[in-house]
Amino acid sequence: MSKHKLYVHSARQIVQVVSDGKRVRNGAEMKTLDVLEDLNNEQAGYSILVSRDGCIVDIGLDSDVRRRNPDVTADDVIDASGKSIIPGLVDAHTHPVWAGDRVHEFAMKLAGATYMDVHKAGGGIHYTVDHTQKASGQELFSSLRSRLEAMRRAGSTLVECKSGYGLDLETEMKMLEVIDRARHELSIGVSSTYCGAHAVPKNKTAEEATNDILDQHIPEIHRRVEDGTLRVDNIDVFCERGVFNVDQSRLILTAGKALGMNVNFHGDELHPTGSAEMGAELGALAISHLEEISDKGIDAMSTAGSVGVVLPTTAYILRLRPPPVRNMIDAGMAVALGSDFNPNAYCLAMPMVMHLACVLLHISMPEALNAATINAAHALGVSDMHGSLEVGKYGNLVILDSDKWENLIYMFGCFQDVIQHVVYKGNIVHSRN
């Protein structure tokens, strides 16, 4: 057996993102990337060495890595001459477990229907809920597996996965079990989120749904976590006018936080509800959407250290006003990116999300890469092991067939031509051709 799992050498450029152990980049820091590259054209190459436990044990100049590891052997050796390497991308917000596509609703949106128009017409979340409740766990797992594999081919090595298309106890548990199965069986990182407060069930009021979640759902999650049959990392609520109000959302999020779940929820998407301020007060790790966040909300999140997870695909497809990302960054907030993959915003590729973020949200390419790596990992509470290429962290990396990492963003929709290999914990899990 070889001493190491993977040895990549002769790279033109290694974008570590951060190299000093920093767990998150806030505000103006997001413009900075730590990069190993040959600026003096001395034909120097760079290496990464991944141990058998899947963690990076050395990184640097080829000559230095060879000197420190004179007898280096590895199961897989990749010659990365002329290529760039970036950390595996982190998708900080997805809804990937569901049955029943909604392609028919796209025509309604193109004709001018708003999100709430579709919702009131019997479409939207409730259409998917009906189909998801009828689907078997195996059917849901099969579709989740194909979606996660597509995300991985596009460079994602860690994906946040929400429940939320069940709404009743039985289906929400079925969805969480499917997500947990993916964590154990698939070669991709999974962060599990309970989002039973994604919508108000048809036969309940918001108050009744809140009580059901507090009295039935969360105790059942607690029981399963305690007996070791389930793991749930985050708790989410759709805090929105006509769904769960700020007070109801606070109750649910507080109950989840008491069980050790990260507070990571939908806020200020369609209306300015003050949910950013509420989340900051709770010490939320992250709040998503924020298209309608107020200046007061930005200041509160910046002070609390809450990450703003922005979703350019949502603003794009729903024709919403984009979130004020420049104001967030200027105020010192940490901003992360997510695809918001769901039946309403069908996008599996973080490189496309990064491109949209640059164009629609007016951020730079370095800011986009920070947002899709270290900050997205921090939004999930795992930037100690994900989100950058540093010794001791997981060997999750994307090898690009380009001497400039920026081509992954610049070449819109061409990520399959730019990505040569995707590596998860030192294992090559995707190769072009």
XYZ file of C-alpha atoms in Angstrom, residues 153-372:
220
model
C -18.934 17.194 -11.454
C -19.322 20.976 -11.335
C -16.736 21.232 -8.550
C -18.771 21.070 -5.336
C -17.302 18.875 -2.602
C -19.605 20.008 0.233
C -23.334 20.699 -0.131
C -25.885 21.904 2.399
C -29.065 19.820 1.951
C -32.457 20.831 3.372
C -35.624 18.964 4.122
C -38.799 21.044 3.809
C -40.947 19.469 1.093
C -42.637 17.165 3.574
C -44.149 19.533 6.134
C -45.684 16.597 8.001
C -43.649 14.631 10.552
C -43.439 11.399 8.550
C -42.183 12.977 5.332
C -39.768 15.382 7.029
C -38.146 12.429 8.826
C -38.053 10.507 5.533
C -36.221 13.401 3.892
C -33.727 13.756 6.744
C -33.051 10.019 6.598
C -32.360 10.295 2.856
C -29.947 13.177 3.442
C -28.199 11.203 6.197
C -27.907 8.200 3.885
C -26.239 10.379 1.266
C -23.746 11.582 3.879
C -22.684 7.983 4.552
C -22.885 6.460 1.066
C -21.754 9.164 -1.375
C -18.289 10.625 -1.875
C -19.298 14.216 -1.229
C -19.659 16.261 1.939
C -23.216 16.792 3.204
C -24.503 19.289 5.772
C -28.038 18.351 6.861
C -30.684 20.997 7.541
C -34.135 20.528 9.047
C -36.488 22.940 7.264
C -39.901 21.703 8.336
C -41.017 25.342 8.554
C -40.562 25.814 4.809
C -44.259 26.518 4.264
C -47.534 26.353 6.162
C -49.343 23.037 5.455
C -52.643 23.376 3.609
C -54.703 22.186 6.574
C -53.031 24.336 9.231
C -52.542 27.933 10.253
C -49.025 29.233 10.777
C -49.592 29.129 14.526
C -50.773 25.521 14.371
C -47.814 24.573 12.174
C -45.434 26.259 14.610
C -46.895 24.324 17.534
C -46.712 21.061 15.561
C -43.023 21.650 14.837
C -42.287 22.502 18.470
C -44.360 19.682 19.950
C -43.790 16.892 17.407
C -41.005 17.458 14.883
C -38.195 18.815 17.036
C -38.701 16.282 19.869
C -38.614 13.467 17.284
C -35.393 14.838 15.776
C -33.942 15.059 19.278
C -34.890 11.450 19.993
C -33.275 10.185 16.779
C -30.137 12.255 17.234
C -29.789 11.009 20.789
C -30.090 7.345 19.768
C -27.566 7.845 16.964
C -29.890 7.098 14.051
C -29.871 10.621 12.610
C -27.631 13.648 12.360
C -28.988 17.148 11.726
C -26.573 20.072 11.543
C -28.752 23.148 10.958
C -32.275 24.457 11.535
C -34.058 26.602 8.965
C -37.329 28.537 8.770
C -38.873 30.479 5.879
C -39.356 33.723 7.803
C -41.617 35.655 5.460
C -44.868 37.584 5.346
C -47.703 35.076 4.815
C -45.531 32.120 5.924
C -43.850 32.160 9.374
C -43.616 35.547 11.023
C -40.649 36.777 13.021
C -42.026 35.671 16.393
C -42.958 32.177 15.155
C -39.589 31.839 13.443
C -37.778 32.874 16.625
C -39.541 30.143 18.616
C -38.637 27.417 16.116
C -35.043 28.542 15.645
C -34.511 28.855 19.388
C -35.791 25.305 19.916
C -33.395 23.977 17.283
C -30.477 25.934 18.695
C -31.157 24.429 22.125
C -30.512 20.990 20.569
C -27.177 22.116 19.157
C -28.267 22.881 15.602
C -26.803 25.887 13.794
C -29.328 28.675 13.193
C -29.250 29.078 9.406
C -32.496 30.312 7.860
C -34.363 32.142 5.064
C -34.838 35.835 5.828
C -35.887 39.136 4.231
C -36.413 37.559 0.818
C -39.690 38.961 -0.512
C -40.457 41.619 2.100
C -38.434 43.530 4.718
C -39.557 41.653 7.820
C -36.731 42.431 10.222
C -35.666 38.792 10.213
C -31.998 39.748 9.813
C -32.158 41.683 13.073
C -33.954 38.785 14.777
C -31.395 36.289 13.495
C -28.478 38.427 14.606
C -30.042 38.665 18.065
C -30.226 34.856 18.188
C -26.599 34.566 17.130
C -27.495 33.002 13.774
C -24.552 31.396 12.043
C -26.047 32.344 8.684
C -29.110 33.922 7.086
C -29.989 33.336 3.426
C -31.545 35.418 0.641
C -31.650 38.929 2.178
C -32.921 40.596 -0.988
C -34.942 42.985 1.224
C -32.532 43.363 4.134
C -32.473 46.796 5.780
C -29.401 48.848 6.636
C -30.176 48.115 10.279
C -30.236 44.406 9.482
C -26.870 44.626 7.721
C -25.335 46.351 10.728
C -26.842 43.789 13.102
C -25.516 40.824 11.108
C -22.085 42.415 10.772
C -21.890 42.976 14.515
C -23.125 39.463 15.315
C -20.789 37.825 12.794
C -23.674 36.171 10.941
C -22.862 35.132 7.359
C -25.113 36.411 4.581
C -25.744 33.545 2.144
C -26.773 35.158 -1.125
C -28.442 33.281 -3.961
C -28.113 35.002 -7.339
C -30.089 32.286 -9.133
C -33.187 33.181 -7.096
C -33.078 36.875 -7.860
C -32.392 35.987 -11.496
C -35.240 33.534 -12.049
C -37.818 35.365 -9.893
C -36.784 38.763 -11.262
C -36.310 40.068 -7.757
C -34.226 43.030 -6.760
C -30.797 41.508 -6.022
C -29.593 41.595 -2.416
C -27.432 44.649 -1.608
C -24.217 42.640 -1.476
C -21.866 45.600 -1.926
C -23.462 47.282 1.079
C -23.065 44.062 3.074
C -19.383 43.732 2.238
C -18.721 47.430 2.822
C -20.319 47.069 6.273
C -17.907 44.265 7.142
C -20.224 41.290 6.670
C -19.029 37.884 5.517
C -20.901 36.865 2.370
C -21.264 33.290 1.105
C -22.835 31.805 -2.016
C -25.344 29.036 -2.586
C -27.068 27.676 -5.663
C -30.507 27.511 -3.996
C -31.048 24.401 -6.117
C -34.766 23.540 -5.919
C -37.681 22.941 -8.309
C -38.086 26.716 -8.624
C -34.414 27.499 -9.354
C -32.856 24.532 -11.098
C -29.112 25.125 -11.026
C -26.582 22.523 -9.907
C -23.362 24.296 -10.867
C -21.598 26.629 -8.460
C -19.344 28.062 -11.244
C -22.491 29.454 -12.885
C -23.654 30.822 -9.522
C -20.268 32.534 -9.117
C -20.534 34.089 -12.582
C -24.058 35.372 -11.858
C -22.850 36.756 -8.537
C -20.117 38.736 -10.277
C -22.455 40.139 -12.927
C -25.704 40.628 -10.990
C -24.376 41.321 -7.501
C -21.346 43.365 -8.595
C -18.715 41.386 -6.739
C -15.206 40.611 -7.955
C -13.944 37.147 -8.882
C -11.786 36.867 -5.728
C -14.817 37.822 -3.630
C -16.862 35.160 -5.442
C -14.251 32.465 -4.774
C -14.029 33.369 -1.084
C -17.836 33.306 -0.951
C -17.979 29.849 -2.566
